[in-house]
Coordinates of N, CA and C in Angstrom, one line a residue:
Chain A
X1 N -9.1 -24.7 -5.7 CA -10.1 -25.0 -6.7 C -11.2 -25.9 -6.2
X2 N -12.2 -26.1 -7.0 CA -13.3 -27.0 -6.6 C -12.8 -28.4 -6.6
X3 N -13.3 -29.2 -5.7 CA -13.0 -30.6 -5.6 C -14.0 -31.4 -6.4
X4 N -14.0 -32.7 -6.2 CA -15.0 -33.6 -6.9 C -16.3 -33.4 -6.3
X5 N -17.3 -33.2 -7.1 CA -18.7 -33.0 -6.6 C -19.6 -34.2 -7.0
X6 N -20.5 -34.6 -6.2 CA -21.4 -35.6 -6.5 C -22.9 -35.2 -6.2
X7 N -23.8 -35.5 -7.1 CA -25.2 -35.3 -6.8 C -26.0 -36.5 -7.2
X8 N -27.2 -36.7 -6.4 CA -27.5 -36.0 -5.2 C -26.6 -36.5 -4.1
X9 N -26.7 -35.9 -2.9 CA -25.9 -36.3 -1.8 C -26.6 -37.5 -1.1
X10 N -27.9 -37.5 -1.2 CA -28.8 -38.7 -0.7 C -29.8 -39.0 -1.8
X11 N -30.1 -40.3 -1.9 CA -31.1 -40.7 -2.8 C -31.8 -41.9 -2.2
X12 N -33.1 -41.8 -2.0 CA -34.0 -42.8 -1.5 C -34.9 -43.3 -2.6
X13 N -34.9 -44.6 -2.9 CA -35.8 -45.1 -4.0 C -36.4 -46.4 -3.6
X14 N -37.3 -46.8 -4.4 CA -38.0 -48.1 -4.1 C -37.4 -49.2 -4.9
X15 N -37.5 -50.4 -4.4 CA -37.0 -51.6 -5.1 C -37.6 -51.6 -6.5
X16 N -36.7 -51.9 -7.4 CA -37.2 -52.0 -8.8 C -37.1 -50.7 -9.6
X17 N -36.8 -49.6 -9.0 CA -36.7 -48.3 -9.7 C -35.3 -48.1 -10.3
X18 N -35.3 -47.2 -11.2 CA -34.0 -46.8 -11.9 C -33.5 -45.5 -11.2
X19 N -32.1 -45.5 -11.0 CA -31.5 -44.3 -10.5 C -30.3 -43.9 -11.3
X20 N -30.0 -42.6 -11.2 CA -28.8 -42.1 -11.8 C -28.0 -41.3 -10.8
X21 N -26.7 -41.5 -10.7 CA -25.9 -40.8 -9.8 C -24.8 -40.1 -10.6
X22 N -24.6 -38.8 -10.3 CA -23.7 -38.0 -11.1 C -22.4 -37.6 -10.4
X23 N -21.4 -37.6 -11.2 CA -20.1 -37.2 -10.6 C -19.5 -36.1 -11.5
X24 N -19.0 -35.0 -10.9 CA -18.3 -33.9 -11.6 C -16.9 -33.9 -11.1
X25 N -15.9 -34.4 -11.9 CA -14.5 -34.5 -11.4 C -13.9 -33.1 -11.3
X26 N -12.7 -33.1 -10.8 CA -11.9 -31.9 -10.8 C -11.6 -31.5 -12.2
X27 N -11.7 -30.2 -12.5 CA -11.5 -29.7 -13.9 C -10.1 -30.1 -14.4
X28 N -10.1 -30.7 -15.5 CA -8.8 -31.1 -16.2 C -8.4 -32.5 -15.8
X29 N -9.0 -33.2 -14.9 CA -8.7 -34.6 -14.6 C -9.2 -35.5 -15.6
X30 N -8.4 -36.3 -16.2 CA -8.8 -37.2 -17.3 C -9.3 -38.6 -16.8
X31 N -8.8 -39.0 -15.6 CA -9.2 -40.3 -15.1 C -10.3 -40.1 -14.1
X32 N -11.3 -41.0 -14.1 CA -12.4 -40.9 -13.2 C -12.8 -42.3 -12.7
X33 N -13.0 -42.5 -11.5 CA -13.3 -43.8 -10.9 C -14.6 -43.8 -10.1
X34 N -15.2 -44.9 -10.1 CA -16.4 -45.1 -9.2 C -16.1 -46.3 -8.2
X35 N -16.4 -46.0 -7.0 CA -16.3 -47.0 -5.9 C -17.6 -47.1 -5.2
X36 N -17.8 -48.2 -4.5 CA -19.0 -48.4 -3.7 C -18.6 -48.8 -2.3
X37 N -19.1 -48.1 -1.3 CA -18.8 -48.3 0.1 C -20.0 -48.7 0.9
X38 N -20.0 -50.0 1.3 CA -21.1 -50.5 2.2 C -20.7 -50.1 3.6
X39 N -21.7 -50.1 4.5 CA -21.6 -49.7 5.9 C -20.5 -50.6 6.6
X40 N -19.5 -49.9 7.1 CA -18.5 -50.5 7.9 C -17.4 -51.2 7.0
X41 N -17.4 -50.9 5.7 CA -16.4 -51.5 4.8 C -15.6 -50.4 4.1
X42 N -14.5 -50.8 3.5 CA -13.7 -49.9 2.7 C -14.4 -49.8 1.3
X43 N -14.0 -48.8 0.6 CA -14.6 -48.6 -0.8 C -14.1 -49.8 -1.7
X44 N -15.0 -50.2 -2.5 CA -14.8 -51.3 -3.5 C -14.9 -50.7 -4.9
X45 N -13.9 -51.0 -5.7 CA -13.8 -50.5 -7.1 C -15.0 -51.0 -7.9
X46 N -15.5 -50.1 -8.7 CA -16.6 -50.5 -9.7 C -16.1 -50.4 -11.1
X47 N -15.6 -49.2 -11.5 CA -15.3 -48.9 -12.9 C -14.4 -47.7 -12.9
X48 N -13.5 -47.6 -14.0 CA -12.8 -46.4 -14.2 C -12.8 -46.0 -15.6
X49 N -12.7 -44.7 -15.9 CA -12.6 -44.1 -17.2 C -11.3 -43.4 -17.4
X50 N -10.8 -43.6 -18.6 CA -9.7 -42.7 -19.0 C -10.3 -41.9 -20.2
X51 N -10.5 -40.7 -20.0 CA -11.2 -39.9 -21.0 C -12.7 -40.3 -21.1
X52 N -13.2 -40.6 -22.3 CA -14.6 -41.0 -22.4 C -14.8 -42.5 -22.3
X53 N -13.8 -43.3 -22.5 CA -14.0 -44.7 -22.5 C -13.8 -45.4 -21.2
X54 N -14.6 -46.4 -21.0 CA -14.5 -47.2 -19.7 C -13.3 -48.1 -19.9
X55 N -12.2 -47.9 -19.2 CA -11.0 -48.7 -19.3 C -11.1 -50.0 -18.6
X56 N -11.8 -50.0 -17.5 CA -12.0 -51.2 -16.7 C -13.3 -51.2 -16.0
X57 N -14.2 -52.1 -16.3 CA -15.5 -52.1 -15.6 C -15.7 -53.4 -14.9
X58 N -14.5 -54.0 -14.5 CA -14.6 -55.4 -13.9 C -15.2 -55.4 -12.5
X59 N -15.4 -54.3 -11.9 CA -15.9 -54.2 -10.6 C -17.5 -54.1 -10.5
X60 N -18.1 -53.8 -11.7 CA -19.5 -53.7 -11.7 C -20.1 -55.0 -11.3
X61 N -21.0 -55.1 -10.4 CA -21.5 -56.3 -9.8 C -22.4 -57.1 -10.8
X62 N -23.1 -56.5 -11.7 CA -23.9 -57.2 -12.7 C -24.4 -56.2 -13.8
X63 N -25.1 -56.7 -14.7 CA -25.5 -55.9 -15.8 C -26.6 -54.9 -15.5
X64 N -27.0 -54.8 -14.3 CA -28.0 -53.7 -13.9 C -27.2 -52.4 -13.7
X65 N -25.9 -52.5 -13.6 CA -25.1 -51.3 -13.4 C -24.4 -50.9 -14.7
X66 N -24.4 -49.6 -14.9 CA -23.8 -49.1 -16.1 C -23.3 -47.7 -15.9
X67 N -22.2 -47.3 -16.5 CA -21.7 -45.9 -16.3 C -21.3 -45.3 -17.6
X68 N -21.4 -44.0 -17.7 CA -21.0 -43.3 -18.9 C -20.3 -42.1 -18.6
X69 N -19.5 -41.6 -19.6 CA -18.8 -40.3 -19.4 C -18.6 -39.8 -20.8
X70 N -19.7 -39.3 -21.4 CA -19.8 -39.0 -22.9 C -18.8 -37.9 -23.4
X71 N -18.5 -37.0 -22.5 CA -17.7 -35.9 -23.0 C -16.3 -35.8 -22.3
X72 N -16.0 -36.9 -21.5 CA -14.7 -37.0 -20.9 C -14.6 -36.2 -19.6
X73 N -15.8 -35.7 -19.1 CA -15.8 -34.9 -17.8 C -16.7 -35.5 -16.9
X74 N -18.0 -35.0 -16.9 CA -19.0 -35.5 -16.0 C -19.3 -37.0 -16.3
X75 N -19.5 -37.8 -15.2 CA -19.9 -39.2 -15.4 C -21.2 -39.5 -14.7
X76 N -22.0 -40.4 -15.2 CA -23.2 -40.8 -14.6 C -23.2 -42.3 -14.3
X77 N -23.4 -42.7 -13.1 CA -23.6 -44.2 -12.8 C -25.1 -44.5 -12.8
X78 N -25.5 -45.5 -13.6 CA -26.9 -45.8 -13.7 C -27.1 -47.2 -13.2
X79 N -28.2 -47.3 -12.4 CA -28.5 -48.6 -11.8 C -30.0 -48.9 -12.1
X80 N -30.2 -50.0 -12.8 CA -31.6 -50.4 -13.2 C -32.1 -51.4 -12.2
X81 N -33.4 -51.4 -12.1 CA -34.1 -52.4 -11.3 C -33.4 -52.5 -9.9
X82 N -33.3 -51.4 -9.2 CA -32.6 -51.4 -7.9 C -33.1 -52.5 -7.0
X83 N -32.1 -53.0 -6.2 CA -32.4 -54.0 -5.2 C -31.9 -53.4 -3.8
X84 N -32.5 -54.0 -2.7 CA -32.1 -53.5 -1.4 C -30.6 -53.6 -1.2
X85 N -30.0 -54.7 -1.8 CA -28.6 -54.9 -1.6 C -27.7 -53.8 -2.3
X86 N -28.3 -53.0 -3.1 CA -27.6 -51.9 -3.8 C -27.4 -50.7 -2.8
X87 N -28.1 -50.7 -1.7 CA -27.9 -49.6 -0.7 C -26.5 -49.5 -0.3
X88 N -25.9 -48.3 -0.4 CA -24.5 -48.1 -0.1 C -24.2 -46.6 -0.4
X89 N -23.0 -46.2 -0.1 CA -22.5 -44.9 -0.5 C -21.7 -45.1 -1.8
X90 N -22.0 -44.4 -2.8 CA -21.3 -44.5 -4.1 C -20.3 -43.3 -4.2
X91 N -19.1 -43.6 -4.2 CA -18.0 -42.6 -4.3 C -17.4 -42.5 -5.6
X92 N -17.1 -41.3 -6.0 CA -16.5 -41.0 -7.2 C -15.1 -40.4 -6.9
X93 N -14.1 -40.7 -7.7 CA -12.8 -40.1 -7.5 C -12.2 -39.7 -8.9
X94 N -11.3 -38.8 -8.9 CA -10.6 -38.4 -10.2 C -9.2 -38.2 -9.9
X95 N -8.4 -38.4 -10.9 CA -6.9 -38.1 -10.9 C -6.5 -37.4 -12.2
X96 N -5.4 -36.7 -12.1 CA -5.0 -35.8 -13.2 C -4.9 -36.6 -14.5
X97 N -4.2 -37.7 -14.4 CA -4.1 -38.7 -15.5 C -4.2 -40.1 -14.9
X98 N -4.3 -41.1 -15.7 CA -4.4 -42.4 -15.2 C -3.1 -42.9 -14.5
X99 N -2.0 -42.3 -14.8 CA -0.8 -42.7 -14.2 C -0.5 -41.9 -12.9
X100 N -1.3 -40.9 -12.5 CA -1.1 -40.2 -11.3 C -1.8 -41.1 -10.2
X101 N -1.0 -41.4 -9.1 CA -1.4 -42.2 -8.1 C -2.5 -41.6 -7.2
X102 N -2.4 -40.3 -7.0 CA -3.4 -39.7 -6.1 C -4.8 -39.6 -6.7
X103 N -5.7 -40.2 -6.0 CA -7.1 -40.1 -6.4 C -7.8 -39.2 -5.4
X104 N -8.5 -38.2 -5.9 CA -9.3 -37.3 -5.1 C -10.7 -37.7 -5.1
X105 N -11.3 -37.9 -3.9 CA -12.6 -38.5 -3.7 C -13.6 -37.3 -3.5
X106 N -14.8 -37.6 -4.0 CA -16.0 -36.7 -3.7 C -16.6 -37.2 -2.4
X107 N -17.7 -36.5 -2.0 CA -18.3 -36.8 -0.7 C -19.2 -38.0 -0.8
X108 N -19.5 -38.5 -2.0 CA -20.4 -39.6 -2.1 C -21.8 -39.4 -2.2
X109 N -22.6 -40.3 -2.8 CA -24.0 -40.3 -2.8 C -24.5 -41.5 -2.0
X110 N -25.3 -41.2 -1.0 CA -25.8 -42.3 -0.2 C -27.1 -42.8 -0.8
X111 N -27.1 -44.0 -1.3 CA -28.3 -44.6 -1.9 C -29.0 -45.6 -1.0
X112 N -30.3 -45.3 -0.8 CA -31.1 -46.2 0.1 C -32.2 -46.8 -0.8
X113 N -32.2 -48.1 -0.9 CA -33.3 -48.8 -1.6 C -34.3 -49.4 -0.7
X114 N -35.5 -48.9 -0.6 CA -36.5 -49.5 0.3 C -37.2 -50.7 -0.2
Chain B
X1 N -12.1 -63.1 -1.8 CA -10.7 -63.0 -1.4 C -10.3 -61.6 -1.1
X2 N -9.9 -61.4 0.2 CA -9.6 -60.1 0.6 C -8.1 -59.8 0.4
X3 N -7.8 -58.9 -0.5 CA -6.4 -58.8 -0.9 C -5.6 -57.9 0.1
X4 N -6.3 -57.0 0.8 CA -5.7 -56.1 1.8 C -6.4 -56.3 3.1
X5 N -5.6 -56.8 4.1 CA -6.2 -57.1 5.4 C -5.7 -56.0 6.4
X6 N -6.7 -55.4 7.1 CA -6.3 -54.3 8.0 C -6.8 -54.6 9.4
X7 N -5.9 -54.2 10.4 CA -6.2 -54.4 11.8 C -5.6 -53.2 12.6
X8 N -6.2 -52.9 13.8 CA -7.4 -53.4 14.3 C -8.6 -52.8 13.7
X9 N -9.8 -53.3 14.0 CA -11.0 -52.8 13.4 C -11.4 -51.5 14.1
X10 N -11.0 -51.3 15.4 CA -11.2 -50.1 16.1 C -10.0 -49.9 17.1
X11 N -9.8 -48.6 17.5 CA -8.6 -48.3 18.3 C -9.0 -47.1 19.1
X12 N -8.7 -47.1 20.4 CA -8.9 -46.0 21.3 C -7.6 -45.6 21.9
X13 N -7.2 -44.3 21.7 CA -5.9 -43.8 22.2 C -6.1 -42.6 23.0
X14 N -5.3 -42.4 24.0 CA -5.4 -41.1 24.7 C -4.6 -40.0 23.9
X15 N -5.1 -38.8 24.1 CA -4.4 -37.6 23.5 C -2.9 -37.7 23.8
X16 N -2.1 -37.5 22.8 CA -0.7 -37.5 23.0 C 0.0 -38.8 22.8
X17 N -0.9 -39.9 22.7 CA -0.4 -41.2 22.5 C 0.0 -41.5 21.0
X18 N 0.4 -42.7 20.8 CA 0.8 -43.2 19.4 C -0.3 -44.1 19.0
X19 N -0.8 -43.9 17.8 CA -1.8 -44.8 17.2 C -1.1 -45.6 16.1
X20 N -1.3 -46.9 16.1 CA -0.7 -47.8 15.1 C -1.7 -48.6 14.5
X21 N -1.8 -48.6 13.1 CA -2.7 -49.4 12.3 C -1.9 -50.2 11.3
X22 N -2.3 -51.5 11.2 CA -1.5 -52.4 10.4 C -2.2 -52.9 9.2
X23 N -1.5 -53.2 8.1 CA -2.1 -53.8 6.9 C -1.2 -54.8 6.3
X24 N -1.8 -55.8 5.7 CA -1.0 -56.8 5.1 C -1.7 -57.1 3.7
X25 N -0.8 -57.3 2.7 CA -1.4 -57.5 1.3 C -0.8 -58.8 0.8
X26 N -1.5 -59.3 -0.3 CA -1.2 -60.6 -0.9 C -0.5 -60.4 -2.2
X27 N -1.0 -59.4 -3.0 CA -0.6 -59.3 -4.4 C 0.7 -58.6 -4.5
X28 N 1.8 -59.3 -4.9 CA 3.1 -58.7 -5.0 C 3.2 -57.7 -6.2
X29 N 2.2 -57.6 -7.0 CA 2.2 -56.7 -8.1 C 1.8 -55.3 -7.6
X30 N 1.3 -55.2 -6.4 CA 1.0 -53.8 -5.9 C 2.3 -53.0 -5.8
X31 N 2.2 -51.7 -6.2 CA 3.4 -50.9 -6.2 C 3.2 -49.5 -5.6
X32 N 2.0 -49.3 -5.0 CA 1.7 -48.0 -4.4 C 0.8 -48.2 -3.2
X33 N 1.1 -47.7 -2.1 CA 0.4 -48.0 -0.8 C 0.0 -46.7 -0.1
X34 N -1.2 -46.2 -0.3 CA -1.7 -45.0 0.4 C -2.5 -45.3 1.6
X35 N -2.6 -44.3 2.5 CA -3.5 -44.3 3.6 C -4.5 -43.2 3.4
X36 N -5.7 -43.5 3.6 CA -6.8 -42.5 3.5 C -7.4 -42.3 4.9
X37 N -7.9 -41.0 5.1 CA -8.6 -40.7 6.3 C -10.0 -40.3 5.9
X38 N -11.0 -40.8 6.6 CA -12.4 -40.5 6.3 C -13.1 -40.0 7.5
X39 N -13.7 -38.8 7.4 CA -14.6 -38.4 8.5 C -16.1 -38.7 8.1
X40 N -17.0 -38.8 9.1 CA -18.3 -39.2 8.8 C -19.0 -38.2 7.8
X41 N -19.6 -38.8 6.7 CA -20.3 -38.0 5.7 C -19.4 -37.4 4.7
X42 N -18.1 -37.7 4.7 CA -17.1 -37.2 3.8 C -16.5 -38.3 3.0
X43 N -15.9 -38.0 1.8 CA -15.2 -39.0 1.1 C -13.8 -39.2 1.7
X44 N -13.1 -40.3 1.4 CA -11.8 -40.5 1.9 C -10.8 -39.4 1.3
X45 N -9.9 -39.0 2.1 CA -8.8 -38.0 1.7 C -7.5 -38.6 1.9
X46 N -6.6 -38.5 0.9 CA -5.3 -39.1 1.0 C -4.5 -38.4 2.2
X47 N -3.9 -39.3 3.0 CA -3.1 -38.8 4.1 C -1.6 -38.9 3.8
X48 N -1.2 -40.0 3.4 CA 0.2 -40.3 3.2 C 0.3 -41.5 2.3
X49 N 1.4 -41.7 1.5 CA 1.5 -42.8 0.7 C 3.0 -43.2 0.5
X50 N 3.2 -44.5 0.2 CA 4.6 -45.0 0.0 C 4.7 -45.9 -1.1
X51 N 5.9 -46.0 -1.7 CA 6.2 -47.0 -2.7 C 7.1 -48.1 -2.1
X52 N 7.1 -49.3 -2.6 CA 7.8 -50.4 -2.0 C 9.3 -50.3 -2.0
X53 N 9.9 -49.3 -2.7 CA 11.3 -49.2 -2.7 C 11.8 -48.4 -1.5
X54 N 10.9 -48.0 -0.7 CA 11.2 -47.2 0.5 C 10.7 -47.9 1.7
X55 N 11.4 -47.9 2.8 CA 11.0 -48.7 4.0 C 10.2 -47.8 5.0
X56 N 10.4 -46.5 4.9 CA 9.7 -45.6 5.8 C 9.5 -44.2 5.1
X57 N 8.3 -43.6 5.4 CA 8.1 -42.3 5.0 C 7.4 -41.5 6.1
X58 N 7.8 -40.3 6.3 CA 7.3 -39.5 7.4 C 6.8 -38.2 6.9
X59 N 5.6 -37.8 7.3 CA 5.1 -36.5 7.0 C 4.4 -35.9 8.2
X60 N 5.1 -35.0 8.9 CA 4.6 -34.4 10.1 C 4.5 -35.5 11.2
X61 N 3.3 -35.6 11.7 CA 3.0 -36.6 12.8 C 2.7 -38.0 12.2
X62 N 2.6 -38.2 10.9 CA 2.2 -39.4 10.3 C 3.4 -40.1 9.6
X63 N 3.6 -41.4 9.9 CA 4.7 -42.2 9.4 C 4.2 -43.5 8.8
X64 N 4.6 -43.9 7.6 CA 4.3 -45.2 7.1 C 5.6 -46.0 7.2
X65 N 5.5 -47.2 7.8 CA 6.6 -48.2 7.8 C 6.2 -49.3 6.8
X66 N 7.1 -49.7 6.0 CA 6.8 -50.7 4.9 C 7.8 -51.8 5.0
X67 N 7.3 -53.1 5.0 CA 8.2 -54.3 5.0 C 7.8 -55.1 3.8
X68 N 8.6 -55.0 2.8 CA 8.3 -55.6 1.5 C 8.3 -57.2 1.6
X69 N 9.3 -57.7 2.3 CA 9.4 -59.1 2.4 C 8.3 -59.8 3.2
X70 N 7.7 -59.1 4.2 CA 6.6 -59.6 4.9 C 5.3 -59.2 4.3
X71 N 5.3 -58.3 3.3 CA 4.1 -57.8 2.6 C 3.2 -57.2 3.7
X72 N 3.8 -56.3 4.5 CA 3.1 -55.6 5.5 C 3.4 -54.1 5.5
X73 N 2.5 -53.2 5.9 CA 2.8 -51.8 6.1 C 1.9 -51.3 7.2
X74 N 2.4 -50.3 7.8 CA 1.6 -49.7 8.9 C 1.7 -48.2 9.0
X75 N 0.7 -47.6 9.6 CA 0.6 -46.2 9.8 C 0.8 -45.9 11.3
X76 N 1.7 -45.0 11.6 CA 1.9 -44.5 12.9 C 1.5 -43.1 13.0
X77 N 0.6 -42.7 14.0 CA 0.2 -41.4 14.2 C 0.8 -41.0 15.6
X78 N 1.8 -40.1 15.5 CA 2.5 -39.6 16.8 C 1.7 -38.5 17.4
X79 N 1.8 -38.4 18.7 CA 1.1 -37.3 19.4 C -0.4 -37.2 18.9
X80 N -1.1 -38.3 19.0 CA -2.5 -38.3 18.5 C -3.3 -37.2 19.2
X81 N -4.2 -36.6 18.4 CA -5.1 -35.5 18.8 C -6.5 -35.9 18.6
X82 N -7.4 -35.3 19.4 CA -8.9 -35.6 19.2 C -9.3 -35.4 17.8
X83 N -8.7 -34.4 17.1 CA -9.1 -34.1 15.7 C -8.7 -35.2 14.8
X84 N -7.8 -36.1 15.2 CA -7.4 -37.3 14.4 C -8.5 -38.4 14.4
X85 N -9.5 -38.2 15.3 CA -10.5 -39.3 15.4 C -11.3 -39.3 14.0
X86 N -11.2 -40.5 13.4 CA -11.7 -40.7 12.1 C -11.6 -42.2 11.7
X87 N -12.0 -42.6 10.5 CA -11.8 -43.9 10.1 C -10.6 -43.9 9.1
X88 N -9.7 -44.8 9.3 CA -8.5 -44.8 8.4 C -8.5 -46.1 7.6
X89 N -8.2 -45.9 6.3 CA -8.1 -47.0 5.4 C -6.7 -47.1 4.8
X90 N -6.2 -48.3 4.8 CA -5.0 -48.6 3.9 C -5.5 -49.0 2.6
X91 N -4.7 -48.9 1.6 CA -5.1 -49.3 0.2 C -3.8 -49.7 -0.5
X92 N -4.0 -50.3 -1.7 CA -2.9 -50.7 -2.5 C -3.4 -50.6 -4.0
X93 N -2.4 -50.3 -4.8 CA -2.7 -50.1 -6.2 C -1.6 -50.8 -7.0
X94 N -2.0 -51.4 -8.1 CA -1.1 -52.1 -9.0 C -1.2 -51.5 -10.4
X95 N -0.7 -52.2 -11.4 CA -0.7 -51.7 -12.7 C -2.1 -51.5 -13.3
X96 N -3.1 -52.1 -12.7 CA -4.4 -51.9 -13.2 C -5.1 -50.7 -12.7
X97 N -4.4 -49.8 -12.0 CA -4.8 -48.5 -11.6 C -5.9 -48.4 -10.6
X98 N -6.6 -49.5 -10.2 CA -7.6 -49.4 -9.3 C -7.1 -49.6 -7.9
X99 N -7.7 -48.9 -6.9 CA -7.3 -49.0 -5.5 C -8.1 -50.2 -4.8
X100 N -7.3 -51.0 -4.1 CA -8.0 -52.1 -3.3 C -7.8 -51.6 -1.8
X101 N -8.9 -51.5 -1.1 CA -8.9 -50.9 0.2 C -9.0 -52.0 1.3
X102 N -8.5 -51.7 2.5 CA -8.8 -52.5 3.6 C -10.1 -52.2 4.2
X103 N -10.5 -52.9 5.2 CA -11.9 -52.6 5.8 C -12.0 -51.4 6.7
X104 N -10.9 -50.8 7.0 CA -10.9 -49.6 7.8 C -10.7 -49.8 9.3
X105 N -10.2 -48.8 10.0 CA -10.0 -48.8 11.4 C -10.6 -47.5 11.9
X106 N -11.5 -47.6 12.9 CA -12.1 -46.5 13.5 C -11.3 -46.1 14.7
X107 N -10.6 -44.9 14.5 CA -9.7 -44.4 15.6 C -10.5 -43.3 16.4
X108 N -10.4 -43.5 17.7 CA -11.0 -42.5 18.7 C -9.8 -42.1 19.6
X109 N -9.6 -40.8 19.6 CA -8.6 -40.2 20.4 C -9.3 -39.4 21.6
X110 N -9.1 -39.9 22.8 CA -9.8 -39.3 23.9 C -9.0 -38.1 24.4
X111 N -9.7 -37.0 24.8 CA -9.0 -35.8 25.2 C -8.4 -36.0 26.6

């Protein structure tokens, strides 16, 4: 079956602009996670959803970052007033339920803020 | 505060050799320890995982060794192949469901 998909694969924007990154989880997976991976580093947790609700958003760096999952499937990570330090690969993962340990990752969206 | 420390940062091994990557954690509430493999331009993929009630787990050429008292775990890749060349991440997960990753090890297996 299809894995986790993320669009766009690459996004180049200018400092101060608004961006949206999309994640389409594996069909039927109720838990969805967002991570950010800076160059040469491991992924860092941002937020996760169980169904439609954000169960833990403690990893969001500041209030410029926001994520939604209105119908419990596709999720959008939104970044306002982008800064150069936001440049990274944004990874999405899903798991069948929140209690399932295995998280399946998408290929990521590489965000570059000029 | 880095909760999962991984070493070495990079590793070069000859084909057929053994690759060993080590991780140490601080949070005793962690109860699931996976290893992920990542190729350039791809997302991490689960390789093998272990729970702290087991000291060793083997799947094919990949083995995790786990030392609960030392709060350390390691990945051993036997008979390393050029196709194993990738970045490897250890991680840990507790009751809060989020994964905490190490910084990664870039493995190069020379033919």
